[in-house]
Structures are given as structure tokens and as C-alpha cells.
CSV table of C-alpha atoms and ligand atoms in Angstrom, one decimal:
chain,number,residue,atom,x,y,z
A,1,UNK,CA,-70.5,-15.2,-31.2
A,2,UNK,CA,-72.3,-15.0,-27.4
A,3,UNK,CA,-74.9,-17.4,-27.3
A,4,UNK,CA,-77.4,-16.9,-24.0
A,5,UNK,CA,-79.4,-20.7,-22.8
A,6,UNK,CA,-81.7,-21.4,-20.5
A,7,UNK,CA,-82.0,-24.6,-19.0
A,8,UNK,CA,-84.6,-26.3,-16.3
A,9,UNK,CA,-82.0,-28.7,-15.4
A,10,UNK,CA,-79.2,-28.0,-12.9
A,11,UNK,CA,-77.0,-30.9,-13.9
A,12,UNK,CA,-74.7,-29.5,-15.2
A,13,UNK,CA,-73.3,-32.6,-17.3
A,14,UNK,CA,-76.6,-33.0,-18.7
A,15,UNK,CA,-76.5,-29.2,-19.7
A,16,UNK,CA,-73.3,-30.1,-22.1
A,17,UNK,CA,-74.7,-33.0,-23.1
A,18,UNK,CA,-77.6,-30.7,-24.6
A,19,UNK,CA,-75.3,-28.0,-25.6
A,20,UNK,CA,-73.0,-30.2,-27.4
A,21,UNK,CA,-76.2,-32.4,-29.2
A,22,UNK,CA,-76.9,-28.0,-30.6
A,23,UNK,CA,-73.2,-27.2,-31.1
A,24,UNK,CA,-70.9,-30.3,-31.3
A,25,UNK,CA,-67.7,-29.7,-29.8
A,26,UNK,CA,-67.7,-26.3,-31.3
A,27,UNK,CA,-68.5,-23.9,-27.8
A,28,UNK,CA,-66.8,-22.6,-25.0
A,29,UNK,CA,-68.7,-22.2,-21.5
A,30,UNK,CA,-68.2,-18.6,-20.6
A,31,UNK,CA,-70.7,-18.2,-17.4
A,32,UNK,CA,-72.9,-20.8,-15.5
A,33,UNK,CA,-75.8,-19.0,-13.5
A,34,UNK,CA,-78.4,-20.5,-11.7
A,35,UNK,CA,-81.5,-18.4,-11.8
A,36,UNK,CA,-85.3,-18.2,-10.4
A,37,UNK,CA,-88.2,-17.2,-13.0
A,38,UNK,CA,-91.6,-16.1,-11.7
A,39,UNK,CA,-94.8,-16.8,-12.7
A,40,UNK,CA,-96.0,-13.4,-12.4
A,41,UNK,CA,-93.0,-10.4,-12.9
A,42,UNK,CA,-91.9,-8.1,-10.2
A,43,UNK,CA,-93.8,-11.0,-7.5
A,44,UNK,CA,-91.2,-13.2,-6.1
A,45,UNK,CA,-93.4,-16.2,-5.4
A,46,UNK,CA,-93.5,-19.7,-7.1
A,47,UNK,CA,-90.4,-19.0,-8.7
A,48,UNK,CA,-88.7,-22.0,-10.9
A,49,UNK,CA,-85.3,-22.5,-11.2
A,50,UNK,CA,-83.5,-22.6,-14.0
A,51,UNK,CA,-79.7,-22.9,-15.4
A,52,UNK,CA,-78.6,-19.9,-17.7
A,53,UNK,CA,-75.5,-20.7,-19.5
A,54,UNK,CA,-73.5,-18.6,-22.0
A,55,UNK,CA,-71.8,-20.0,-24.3
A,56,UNK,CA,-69.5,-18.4,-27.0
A,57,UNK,CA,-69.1,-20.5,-30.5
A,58,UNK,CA,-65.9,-19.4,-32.4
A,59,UNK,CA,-66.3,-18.2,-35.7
A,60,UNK,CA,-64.0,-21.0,-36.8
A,61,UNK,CA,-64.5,-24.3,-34.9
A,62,UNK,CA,-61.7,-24.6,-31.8
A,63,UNK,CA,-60.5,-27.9,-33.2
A,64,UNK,CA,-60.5,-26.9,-36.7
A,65,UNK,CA,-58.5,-23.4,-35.4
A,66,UNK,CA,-56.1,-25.7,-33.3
A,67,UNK,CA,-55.2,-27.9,-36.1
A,68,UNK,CA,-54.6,-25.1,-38.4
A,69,UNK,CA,-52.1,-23.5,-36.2
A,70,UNK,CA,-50.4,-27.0,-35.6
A,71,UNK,CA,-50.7,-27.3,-39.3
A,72,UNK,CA,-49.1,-24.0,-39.5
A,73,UNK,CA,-46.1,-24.7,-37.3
A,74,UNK,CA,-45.6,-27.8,-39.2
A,75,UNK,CA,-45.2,-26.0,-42.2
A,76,UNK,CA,-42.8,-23.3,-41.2
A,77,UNK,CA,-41.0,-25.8,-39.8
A,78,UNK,CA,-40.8,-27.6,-42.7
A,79,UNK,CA,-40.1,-25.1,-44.6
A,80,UNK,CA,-37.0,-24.2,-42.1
A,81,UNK,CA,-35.5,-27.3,-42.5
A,82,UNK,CA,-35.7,-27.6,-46.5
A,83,UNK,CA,-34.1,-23.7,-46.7
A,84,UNK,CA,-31.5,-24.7,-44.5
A,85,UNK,CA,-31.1,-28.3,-46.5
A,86,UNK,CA,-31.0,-26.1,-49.8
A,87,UNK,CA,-28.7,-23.6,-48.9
A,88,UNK,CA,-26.5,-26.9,-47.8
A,89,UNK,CA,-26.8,-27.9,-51.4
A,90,UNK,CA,-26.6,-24.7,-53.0
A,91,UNK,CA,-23.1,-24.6,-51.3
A,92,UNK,CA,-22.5,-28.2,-51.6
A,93,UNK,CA,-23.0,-27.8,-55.7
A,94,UNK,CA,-20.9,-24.5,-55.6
A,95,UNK,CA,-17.7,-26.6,-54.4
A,96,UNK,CA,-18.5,-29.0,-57.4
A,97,UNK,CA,-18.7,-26.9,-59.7
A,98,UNK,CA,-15.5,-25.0,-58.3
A,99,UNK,CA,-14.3,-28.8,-58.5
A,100,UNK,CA,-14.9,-29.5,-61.7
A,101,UNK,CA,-13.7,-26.4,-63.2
A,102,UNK,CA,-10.4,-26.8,-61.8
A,103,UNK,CA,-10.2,-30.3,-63.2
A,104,UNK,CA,-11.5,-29.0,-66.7
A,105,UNK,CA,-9.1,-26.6,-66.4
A,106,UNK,CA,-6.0,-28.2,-65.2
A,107,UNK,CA,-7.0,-31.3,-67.7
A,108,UNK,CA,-7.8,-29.3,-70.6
A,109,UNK,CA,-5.1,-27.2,-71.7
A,110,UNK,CA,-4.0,-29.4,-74.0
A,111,UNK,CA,-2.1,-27.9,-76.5
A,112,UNK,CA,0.8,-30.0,-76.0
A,113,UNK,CA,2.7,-30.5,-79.2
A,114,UNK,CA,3.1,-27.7,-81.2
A,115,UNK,CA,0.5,-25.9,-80.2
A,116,UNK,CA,1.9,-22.7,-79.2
A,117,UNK,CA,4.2,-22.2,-82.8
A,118,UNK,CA,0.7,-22.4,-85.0
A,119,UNK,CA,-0.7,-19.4,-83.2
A,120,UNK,CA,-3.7,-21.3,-82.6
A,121,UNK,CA,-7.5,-19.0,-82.8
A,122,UNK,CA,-9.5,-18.0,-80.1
A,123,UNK,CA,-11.9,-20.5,-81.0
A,124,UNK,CA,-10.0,-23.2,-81.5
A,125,UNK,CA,-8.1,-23.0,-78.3
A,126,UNK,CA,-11.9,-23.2,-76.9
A,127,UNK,CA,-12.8,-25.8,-78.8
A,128,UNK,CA,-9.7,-27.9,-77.3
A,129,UNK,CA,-10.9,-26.5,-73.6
A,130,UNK,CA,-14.2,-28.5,-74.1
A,131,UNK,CA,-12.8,-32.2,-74.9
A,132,UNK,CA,-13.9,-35.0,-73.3
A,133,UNK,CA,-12.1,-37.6,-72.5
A,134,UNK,CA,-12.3,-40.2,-75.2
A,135,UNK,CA,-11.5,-36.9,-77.7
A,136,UNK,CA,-8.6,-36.5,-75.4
A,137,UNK,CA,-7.0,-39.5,-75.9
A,138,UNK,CA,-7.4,-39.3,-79.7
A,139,UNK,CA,-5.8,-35.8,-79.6
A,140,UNK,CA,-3.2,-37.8,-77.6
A,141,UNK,CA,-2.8,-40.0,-80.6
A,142,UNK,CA,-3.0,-37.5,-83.6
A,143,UNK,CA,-0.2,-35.6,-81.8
A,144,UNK,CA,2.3,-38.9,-81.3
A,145,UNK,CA,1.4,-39.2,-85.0
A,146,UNK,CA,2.6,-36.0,-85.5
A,147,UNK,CA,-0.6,-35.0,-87.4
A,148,UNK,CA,-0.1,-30.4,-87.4
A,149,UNK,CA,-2.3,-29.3,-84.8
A,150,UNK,CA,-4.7,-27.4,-86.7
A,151,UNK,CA,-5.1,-30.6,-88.7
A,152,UNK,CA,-5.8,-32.5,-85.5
A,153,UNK,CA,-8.3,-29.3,-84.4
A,154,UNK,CA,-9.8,-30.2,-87.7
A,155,UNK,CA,-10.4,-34.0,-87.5
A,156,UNK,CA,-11.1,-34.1,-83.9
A,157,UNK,CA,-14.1,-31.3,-85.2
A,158,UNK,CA,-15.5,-33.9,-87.3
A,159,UNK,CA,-14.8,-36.9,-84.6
A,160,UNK,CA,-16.6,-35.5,-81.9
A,161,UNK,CA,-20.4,-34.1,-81.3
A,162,UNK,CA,-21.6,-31.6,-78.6
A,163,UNK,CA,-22.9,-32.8,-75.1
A,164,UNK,CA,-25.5,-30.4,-73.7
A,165,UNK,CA,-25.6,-32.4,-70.4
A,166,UNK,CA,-21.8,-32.2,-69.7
A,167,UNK,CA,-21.0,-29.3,-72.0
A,168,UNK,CA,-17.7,-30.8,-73.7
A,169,UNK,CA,-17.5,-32.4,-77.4
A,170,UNK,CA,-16.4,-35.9,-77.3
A,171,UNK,CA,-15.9,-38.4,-79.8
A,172,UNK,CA,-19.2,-39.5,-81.6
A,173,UNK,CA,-18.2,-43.3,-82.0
A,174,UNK,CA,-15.8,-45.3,-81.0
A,175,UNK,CA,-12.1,-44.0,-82.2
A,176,UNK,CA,-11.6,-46.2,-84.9
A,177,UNK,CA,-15.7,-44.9,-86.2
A,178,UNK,CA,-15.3,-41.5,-85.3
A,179,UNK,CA,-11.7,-41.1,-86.8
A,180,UNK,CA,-12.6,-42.9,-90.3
A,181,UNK,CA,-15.6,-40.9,-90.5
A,182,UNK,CA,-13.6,-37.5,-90.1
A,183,UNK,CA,-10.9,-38.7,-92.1
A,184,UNK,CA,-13.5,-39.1,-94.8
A,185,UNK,CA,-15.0,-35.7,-95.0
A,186,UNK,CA,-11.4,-34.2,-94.7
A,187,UNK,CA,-9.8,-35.9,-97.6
A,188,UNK,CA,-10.8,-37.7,-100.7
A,189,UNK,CA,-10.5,-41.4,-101.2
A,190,UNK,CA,-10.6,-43.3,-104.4
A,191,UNK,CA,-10.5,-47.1,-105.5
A,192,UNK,CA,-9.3,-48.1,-108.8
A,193,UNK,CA,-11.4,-50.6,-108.8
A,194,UNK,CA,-14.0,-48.2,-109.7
A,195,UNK,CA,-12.9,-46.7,-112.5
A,196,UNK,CA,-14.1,-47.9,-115.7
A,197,UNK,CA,-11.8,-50.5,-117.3
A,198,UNK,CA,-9.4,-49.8,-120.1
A,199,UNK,CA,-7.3,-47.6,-117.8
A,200,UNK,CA,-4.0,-46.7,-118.0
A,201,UNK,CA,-2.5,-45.9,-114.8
A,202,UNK,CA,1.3,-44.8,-114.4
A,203,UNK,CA,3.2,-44.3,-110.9
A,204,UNK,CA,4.9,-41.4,-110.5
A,205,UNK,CA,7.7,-40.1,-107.5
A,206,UNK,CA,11.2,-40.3,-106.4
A,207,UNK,CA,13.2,-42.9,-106.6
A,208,UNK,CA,13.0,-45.5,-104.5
A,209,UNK,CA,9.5,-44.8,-103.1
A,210,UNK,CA,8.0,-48.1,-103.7
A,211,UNK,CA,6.4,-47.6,-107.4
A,212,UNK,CA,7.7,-51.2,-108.4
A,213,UNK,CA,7.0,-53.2,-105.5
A,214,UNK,CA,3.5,-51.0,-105.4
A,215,UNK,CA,3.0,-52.3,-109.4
A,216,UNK,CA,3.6,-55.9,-108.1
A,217,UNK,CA,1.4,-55.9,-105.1
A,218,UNK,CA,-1.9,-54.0,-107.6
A,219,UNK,CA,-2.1,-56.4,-110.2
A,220,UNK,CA,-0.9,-59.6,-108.0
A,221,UNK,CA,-4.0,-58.7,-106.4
A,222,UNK,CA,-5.9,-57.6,-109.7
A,223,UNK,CA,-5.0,-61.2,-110.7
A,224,UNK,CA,-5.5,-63.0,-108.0
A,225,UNK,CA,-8.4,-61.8,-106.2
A,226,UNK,CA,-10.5,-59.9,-108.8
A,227,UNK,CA,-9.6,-61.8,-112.1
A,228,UNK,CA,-9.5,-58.5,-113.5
A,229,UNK,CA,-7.1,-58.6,-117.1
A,230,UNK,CA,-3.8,-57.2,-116.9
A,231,UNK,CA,-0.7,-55.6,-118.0
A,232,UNK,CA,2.2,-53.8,-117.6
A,233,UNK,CA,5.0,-51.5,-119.3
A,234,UNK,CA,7.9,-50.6,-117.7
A,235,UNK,CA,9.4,-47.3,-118.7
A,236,UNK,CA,12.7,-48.3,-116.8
A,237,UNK,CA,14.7,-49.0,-119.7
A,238,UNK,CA,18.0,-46.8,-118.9
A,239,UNK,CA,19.4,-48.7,-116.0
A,240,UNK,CA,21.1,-51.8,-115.6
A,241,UNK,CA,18.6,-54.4,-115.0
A,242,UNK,CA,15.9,-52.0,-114.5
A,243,UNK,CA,12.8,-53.9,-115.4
A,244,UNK,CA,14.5,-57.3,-114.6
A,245,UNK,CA,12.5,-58.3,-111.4
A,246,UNK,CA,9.5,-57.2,-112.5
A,247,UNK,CA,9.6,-59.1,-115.2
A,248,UNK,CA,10.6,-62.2,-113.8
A,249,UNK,CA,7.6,-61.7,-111.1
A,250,UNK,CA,5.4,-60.8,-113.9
A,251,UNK,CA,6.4,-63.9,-115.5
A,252,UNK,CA,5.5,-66.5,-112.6
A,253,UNK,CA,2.3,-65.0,-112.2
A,254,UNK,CA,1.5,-65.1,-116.0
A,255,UNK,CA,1.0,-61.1,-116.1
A,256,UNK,CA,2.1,-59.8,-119.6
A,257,UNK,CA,4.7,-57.7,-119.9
A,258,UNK,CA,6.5,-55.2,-122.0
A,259,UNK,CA,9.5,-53.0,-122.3
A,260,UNK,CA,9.5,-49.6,-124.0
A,261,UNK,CA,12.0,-47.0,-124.2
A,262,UNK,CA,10.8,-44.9,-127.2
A,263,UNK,CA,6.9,-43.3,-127.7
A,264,UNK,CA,7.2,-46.0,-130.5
A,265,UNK,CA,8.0,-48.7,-128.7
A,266,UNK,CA,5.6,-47.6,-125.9
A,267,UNK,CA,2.2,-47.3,-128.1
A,268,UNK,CA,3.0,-51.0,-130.0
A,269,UNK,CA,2.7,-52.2,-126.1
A,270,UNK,CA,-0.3,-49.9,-125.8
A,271,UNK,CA,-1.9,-51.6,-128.6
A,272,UNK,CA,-0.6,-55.1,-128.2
A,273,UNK,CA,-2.5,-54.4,-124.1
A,274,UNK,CA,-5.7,-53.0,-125.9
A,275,UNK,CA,-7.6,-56.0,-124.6
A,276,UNK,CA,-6.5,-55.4,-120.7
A,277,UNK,CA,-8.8,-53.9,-118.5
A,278,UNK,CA,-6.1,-52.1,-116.5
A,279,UNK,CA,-2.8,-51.1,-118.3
A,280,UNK,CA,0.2,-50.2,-115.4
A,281,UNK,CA,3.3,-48.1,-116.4
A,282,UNK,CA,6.3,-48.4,-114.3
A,283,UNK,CA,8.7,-45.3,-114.5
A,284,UNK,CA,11.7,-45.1,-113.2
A,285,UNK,CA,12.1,-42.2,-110.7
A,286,UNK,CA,14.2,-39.5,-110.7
A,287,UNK,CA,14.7,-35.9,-109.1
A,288,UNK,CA,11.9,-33.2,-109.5
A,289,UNK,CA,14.9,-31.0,-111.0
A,290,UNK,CA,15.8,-33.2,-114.2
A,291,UNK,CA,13.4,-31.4,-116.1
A,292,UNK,CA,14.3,-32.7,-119.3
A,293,UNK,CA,13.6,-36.5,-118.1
A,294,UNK,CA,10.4,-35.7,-117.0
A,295,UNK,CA,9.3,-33.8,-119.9
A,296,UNK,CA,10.8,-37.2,-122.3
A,297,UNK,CA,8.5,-39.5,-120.2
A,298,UNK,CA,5.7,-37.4,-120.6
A,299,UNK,CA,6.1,-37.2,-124.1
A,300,UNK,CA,6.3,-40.9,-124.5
A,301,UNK,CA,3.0,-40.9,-122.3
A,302,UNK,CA,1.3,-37.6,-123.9
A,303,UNK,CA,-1.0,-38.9,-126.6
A,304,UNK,CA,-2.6,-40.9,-124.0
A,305,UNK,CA,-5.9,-40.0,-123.8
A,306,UNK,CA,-6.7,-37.7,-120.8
A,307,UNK,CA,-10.2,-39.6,-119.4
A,308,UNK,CA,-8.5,-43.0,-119.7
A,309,UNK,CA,-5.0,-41.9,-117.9
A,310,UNK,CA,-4.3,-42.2,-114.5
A,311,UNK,CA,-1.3,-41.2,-113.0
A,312,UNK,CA,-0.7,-41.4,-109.3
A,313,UNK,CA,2.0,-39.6,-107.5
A,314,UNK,CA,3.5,-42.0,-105.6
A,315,UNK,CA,5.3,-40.5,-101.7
A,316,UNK,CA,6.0,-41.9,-99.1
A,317,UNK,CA,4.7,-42.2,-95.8
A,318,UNK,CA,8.2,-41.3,-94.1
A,319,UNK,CA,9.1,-38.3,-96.1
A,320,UNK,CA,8.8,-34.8,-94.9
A,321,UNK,CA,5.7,-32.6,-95.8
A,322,UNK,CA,7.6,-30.3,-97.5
A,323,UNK,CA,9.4,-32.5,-100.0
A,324,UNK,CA,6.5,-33.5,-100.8
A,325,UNK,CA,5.0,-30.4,-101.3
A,326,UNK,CA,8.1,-29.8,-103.6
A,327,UNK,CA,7.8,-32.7,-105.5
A,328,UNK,CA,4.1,-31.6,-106.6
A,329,UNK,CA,5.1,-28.1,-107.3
A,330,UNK,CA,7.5,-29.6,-109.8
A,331,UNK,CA,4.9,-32.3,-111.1
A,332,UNK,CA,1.7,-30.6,-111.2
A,333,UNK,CA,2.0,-29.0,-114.3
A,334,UNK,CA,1.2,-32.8,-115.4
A,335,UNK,CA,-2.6,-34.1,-115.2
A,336,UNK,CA,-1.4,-36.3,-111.6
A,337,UNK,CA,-5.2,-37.4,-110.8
A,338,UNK,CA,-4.3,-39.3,-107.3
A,339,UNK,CA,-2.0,-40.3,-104.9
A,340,UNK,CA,0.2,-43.6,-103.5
A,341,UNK,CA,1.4,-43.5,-99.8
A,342,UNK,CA,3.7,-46.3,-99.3
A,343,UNK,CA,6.3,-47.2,-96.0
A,344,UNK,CA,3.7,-46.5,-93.6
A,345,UNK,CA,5.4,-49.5,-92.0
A,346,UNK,CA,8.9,-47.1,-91.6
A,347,UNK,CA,7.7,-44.5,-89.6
A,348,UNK,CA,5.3,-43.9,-86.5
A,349,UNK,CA,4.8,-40.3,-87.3
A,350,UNK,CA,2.2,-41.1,-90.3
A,351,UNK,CA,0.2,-37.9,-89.7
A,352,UNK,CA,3.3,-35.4,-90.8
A,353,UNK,CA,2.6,-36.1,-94.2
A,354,UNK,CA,-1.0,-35.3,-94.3
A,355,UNK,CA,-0.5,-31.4,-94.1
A,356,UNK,CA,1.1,-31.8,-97.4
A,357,UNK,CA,-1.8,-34.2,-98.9
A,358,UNK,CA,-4.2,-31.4,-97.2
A,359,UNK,CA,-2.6,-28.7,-99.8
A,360,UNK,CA,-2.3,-31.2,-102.4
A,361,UNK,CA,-5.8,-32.4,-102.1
A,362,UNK,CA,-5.6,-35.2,-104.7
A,363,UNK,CA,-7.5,-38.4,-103.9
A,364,UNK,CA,-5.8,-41.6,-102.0
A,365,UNK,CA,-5.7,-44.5,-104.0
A,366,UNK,CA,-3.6,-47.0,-102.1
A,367,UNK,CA,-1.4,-47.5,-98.4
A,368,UNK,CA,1.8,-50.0,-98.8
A,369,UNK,CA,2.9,-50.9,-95.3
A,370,UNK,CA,5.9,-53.1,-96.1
A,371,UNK,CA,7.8,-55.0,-98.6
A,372,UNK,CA,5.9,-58.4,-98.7
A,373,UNK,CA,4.3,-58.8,-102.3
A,374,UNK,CA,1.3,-58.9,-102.7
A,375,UNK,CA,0.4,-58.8,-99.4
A,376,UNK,CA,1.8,-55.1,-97.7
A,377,UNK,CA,-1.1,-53.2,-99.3
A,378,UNK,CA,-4.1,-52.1,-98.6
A,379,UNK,CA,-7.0,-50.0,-100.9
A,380,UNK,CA,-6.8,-46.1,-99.4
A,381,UNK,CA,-10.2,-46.2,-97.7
A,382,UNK,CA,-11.0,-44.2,-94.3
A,383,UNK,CA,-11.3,-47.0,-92.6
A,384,UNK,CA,-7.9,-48.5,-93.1
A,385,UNK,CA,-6.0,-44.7,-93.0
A,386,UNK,CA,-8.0,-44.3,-89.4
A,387,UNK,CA,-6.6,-48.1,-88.6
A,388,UNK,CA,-2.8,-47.2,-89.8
A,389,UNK,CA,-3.0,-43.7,-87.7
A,390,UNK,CA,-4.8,-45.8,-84.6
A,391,UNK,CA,-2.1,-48.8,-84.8
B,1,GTP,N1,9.3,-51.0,-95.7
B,1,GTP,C1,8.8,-50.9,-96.9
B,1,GTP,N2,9.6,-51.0,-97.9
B,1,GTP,C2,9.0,-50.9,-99.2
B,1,GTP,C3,7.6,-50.7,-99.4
B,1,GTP,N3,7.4,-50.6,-100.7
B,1,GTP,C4,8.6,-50.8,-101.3
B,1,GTP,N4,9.6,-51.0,-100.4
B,1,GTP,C5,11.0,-51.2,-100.6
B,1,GTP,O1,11.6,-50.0,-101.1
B,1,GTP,C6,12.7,-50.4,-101.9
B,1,GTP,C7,12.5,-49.6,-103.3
B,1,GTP,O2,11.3,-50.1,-103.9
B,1,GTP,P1,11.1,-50.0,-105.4
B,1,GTP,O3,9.7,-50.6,-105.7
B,1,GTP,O4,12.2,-50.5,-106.2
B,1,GTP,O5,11.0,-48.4,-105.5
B,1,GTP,P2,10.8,-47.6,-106.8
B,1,GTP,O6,10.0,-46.4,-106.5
B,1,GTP,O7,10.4,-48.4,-107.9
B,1,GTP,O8,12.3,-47.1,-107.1
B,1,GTP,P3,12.9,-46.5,-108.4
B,1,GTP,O9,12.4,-47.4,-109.5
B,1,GTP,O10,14.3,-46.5,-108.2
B,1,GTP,O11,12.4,-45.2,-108.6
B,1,GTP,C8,12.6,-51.9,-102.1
B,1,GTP,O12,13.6,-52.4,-101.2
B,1,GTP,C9,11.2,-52.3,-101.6
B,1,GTP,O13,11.2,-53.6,-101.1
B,1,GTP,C10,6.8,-50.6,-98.2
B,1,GTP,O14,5.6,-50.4,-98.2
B,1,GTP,N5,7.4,-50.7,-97.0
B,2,MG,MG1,11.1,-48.8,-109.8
């Protein structure tokens, strides 16, 4: 906007002084005239002078307008500089993520043992692509342990949780938590103490599994530790000195004992033991393929109520899935209600076994990890199966 002044004053100083009292800083001089006014028009005599300025006052004020552009500038270049930082750290993250990928991948293929024999799913080979470290080195250990890989797949499912931040599953506790906790909504676990009393409970397997010594180190400790009332039958009346260290053991400990080799002779020791709150019948063992001694022994156990019996198939930790798996084809036509795992002291590989025990699905009832009596044993709890596989 053209503003047109008139001042009386030449001084020009004292002009902007005026101008800028009317206008602040906000003008620009455009023309400076100095110029006569008459009294009367048209008659050049006693004429004044005066000072005509014109000014022009920016629709926006100069400094404002100035600073705005700076401003402006500042901003785009600014904004320059943080596009060209971004696209620095656009590529920066691309290369880490490249990074990491290649780790992941290179790390995480690791289907070691096995793996490639049990045809493993699509998911599941995903699922092993995600691990995390810590569920890494379990895998690690379930393999040495020989645990089948689906099996491991399985437990390391239950073990670990989902990250969101760093996308893998990894273990949920520490190894020792995460594996007990698995192990216990995989399989079932069971403690004879328990039960209610007035139990008879007979173990049954191979021969030379453990079932004695096991018998010793259970009511030693029934004895001992719980002052629960005991007693024992031994069914092991066909070979030489069958029953005879057990007996003598039984003896020192003050554990009563009997012998019986007919269904007669076995329910006068049932009711002679009617008073014990845990009855234990040692059988001899013998091979799934003598039919006819199996079907005599359970005869001579038969009339036992089914509620108060209790017989546990007793394998060991060091004997092949398969056997085992034949030995309870051959058994299970008998009410077996649990399971004995003994020698986990003999072998390293303690996970083979448990693909058996997966298809058997009977609970655990006891571990026996070596021949000290009554000390090598240990109540088949999670927590002491994840400490025997984490050893
Ligand atoms: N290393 C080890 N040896 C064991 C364990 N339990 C038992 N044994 C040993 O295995 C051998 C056989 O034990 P027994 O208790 O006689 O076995 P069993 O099942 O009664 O045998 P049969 O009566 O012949 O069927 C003995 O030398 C025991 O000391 C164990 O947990 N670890
Ligand atoms: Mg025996």
C-alpha cells in the first residue's frame, strides 16, 4: 500500500522519526520531494515549503516477511538434512535386517538329529526356524538325550512362549522350570504316597530290571522317612535263593515278610498284612512270551480287588523303545495302572525311552538311578525327570 505525507520540515531524519512514531519500522521510503504550497492557487507568491514523502507499507511487515523466509530456509533445510539422515537409516536398518536374517537362518536350521528321517511338517520345521537361543540349547540337550524329534518339537512347544519384540519362541523359564513344566502337561505323574492306604502294589517287567532292589529302596523309605506300615510278599519262589536277600534286608529293617508260591499261600499273607497300609509283591520276571507264567501269577494275584491293586510295569531307562513297547503289548491285557523307570544312572540317552512311555501313556510313579538302597530313588515328579534329562 502507497501512502502520500506531507511534511513542513525538511530534515529529513526528523521526517523518519515521525514516520516511524505512524508506522514503526514497517515502511519503505519510495520518493522524497520537496515542494512549495501557495496561499492562494494558480499565484506563485508566499509559497511554503514543504517535504512530500511517499512511503509504501508492505502488506505483511518487512521484518516479519524477512524472518519468515529465513524461517523458511531453515526448514527446508532441516528437512533436507533429516531425509537424507533417514534414508541413511532406512538403508542402515535394511543391512540389519539382511544381517540378521542370515544369522537366523544360518543358526536356525536345526534339525540336526534325526530330523530329516521323521519327515518333519511344514509347521514344525517353522516352529524350529523361530528358536531362540536359550530354546536352542535345550533342543541341543533333548537331542544328546536322544529324545525323537517330534517329541522334542513337542516339549520344546510347551517350554517356550512367543516374543512379539524379537519374533522367536524361547524358553519361558529357566531350563530346569520350563522343561519340568512341559514335561508335566506331556506326561502323567503319580506318587504312591497319594493313594489311599491299604494298597497292594506288585512290580512287574523283565528280569533283571530292578523290581527287587526298587521294592527295597520304596518301603526302606516308606519306613524310614514316612512311618508308613509295611509289607511285603515275594512271589519269587521258583529259583534258588530267590527271595533270600530281600528277606534278610527286610529283616534288619524290621519289615515283615512273606513267601508265597500258591494263590493259597499268597491270600494267608494277604490277610496276615491286612493291617499294612502298603502291601508290596515282588515277582520274579520272566519273558513277555511265557505266557503260561504270566497267566499263573496273575491268577495267584486275580481276586485282588481292582481299586486296591496297583501294579506297575517296571522298564528300564536303558532299554530300547521298542522292547518296551513289546513288553506292554504282551502285558496290557492285565489292569498295569503305572510305570517304574529304573538305571537312569546306565545310560545318557534317557529320552529314547519316552516315545515308548508317550504310546504307553500310563503314569510315572518312581526313577531308580543306581544300586544304592535306599538311597538311588527318587518319586517320578517333573521336576526330578526335567533334573535327570538336564544332568
Ligand atoms: N545301575 C543300576 N543298577 C540297578 C538299579 N536298580 C537295580 N539295579 C541292579 O540291577 C540288578 C538286578 O536287580 P534286581 O532288583 O535283582 O532286578 P529284578 O528286576 O528283581 O530281577 P529279577 O528278579 O531277576 O526279575 C542288581 O544288580 C541291582 O543292583 C539302578 O537303578 N541302577
Ligand atoms: Mg527280583
Amino acid at each position: 500500500m502507497l501512502i502520500r505525507k506531507v511534511f513542513p520540515s525538511k530534515d529529513i531524519v526528523e521526517i523518519q522519526e515521525e514516520l516511524r512514531k505512524l508506522y514503526g519500522n514497517n515502511f519503505v521510503v519510495i520518493e522524497i520531494n520537496h515542494i512549495k504550497k501557495y496561499p492562494i492557487p494558480f499565484i506563485p507568491i508566499f509559497g511554503k515549503e514543504f517535504t512530500e514523502v511517499i512511503i509504501e507499507i508492505p502488506d505483511k511487515p518487512v521484518e516479519t516477511e524477512e524472518e519468515e523466509q529465513k524461517e523458511e530456509f531453515k526448514k527446508e533445510v532441516v528437512e533436507e538434512i533429516l531425509l537424507k539422515e533417514l534414508e541413511e537409516l532406512k538403508k542402515e536398518l535394511q543391512s540389519l535386517k539382511e544381517d540378521l536374517s542370515k544369522n537366523t537362518k544360518e543358526k536356525k536350521i536345526p534339525i540336526r538329529v534325526g530330523a530329516k528321517k521323521e519327515n518333519l511338517s511344514e509347521d514344525d520345521k517353522k516352529f524350529l526356524s523361530q528358536l531362540g537361543d536359550e530354546a536352542l540349547n535345550l533342543l541341543d540337550i533333548l537331542h544328546e538325550k536322544a529324545f525323537p524329534e517330534k517329541l522334542a518339537i513337542k516339549i520344546l512347544r510347551e517350554a517356550t512362549g512367543y516374543d512379539i519384540e524379537q519374533e522367536l519362541f524361547d524358553l519361558k523359564d529357566t531350563p530346569q522350570k520350563a522343561l519340568s513344566e512341559a514335561l508335566e502337561k506331556l506326561f502323567e505323574f503319580r506318587s504312591l504316597e497319594d493313594e489311599d492306604p491299604q494298597k497292594v502294589i506288585a512290580l512287574i517287567g523283565p528280569t533283571g530290571v530292578g523290581k527287587t532292589t526298587t521294592i527295597a529302596k520304596i518301603v526302606s523309605n516308606f519306613v524310614l522317612n514316612n512311618q508308613r506300615s509295611v509289607g511285603v510278599i515275594s512271589l519269587d519262589t521258583f529259583r534258588v535263593g530267590g527271595a533270600q536277600r530281600l528277606e534278610s534286608f527286610l529283616k534288619v529293617l524290621e519289615i515283615p515278610f512273606r513267601k508265597a508260591d500258591t494263590k493259597k499261600a499268597f491270600e494267608t499273607a494277604l490277610e496276615d498284612f491286612s493291617d499294612k497300609e502298603f502291601l508290596f509283591i515282588d515277582i520274579a520276571g520272566r519273558s513277555v512270551y511265557d505266557e503260561l507264567s504270566w497267566k499263573e501269577i496273575f491268577n495267584i494275584l486275580g481276586d485282588l480287588e481292582e481299586e486296591k491293586f496297583i501294579p506297575l510295569l517296571t522298564v528300564s531307562f536303558n532299554m530300547h523303545p521298542d522292547v518296551v513297547l513289546e513288553i506292554y503289548e504282551h502285558l496290557k491285557s492285565y489292569p498295569l495302572k503305572g510305570l517304574v523307570l529304573t538305571k537312569a544312572d546306565e545310560t545318557y540317552k534317557r529320552g529314547a525311552i519316552f516315545s515308548a512311555i508317550e504310546k504307553i501313556s500310563l503314569p510315572m510313579y518312581y526313577f531308580t538311578n543306581g544300586q544304592k538302597v535306599p538311597h538311588n530313588i527318587m518319586p517320578a515328579t517333573p521336576s526330578n525327570l526335567a533334573k535327570l534329562i538336564l544332568e
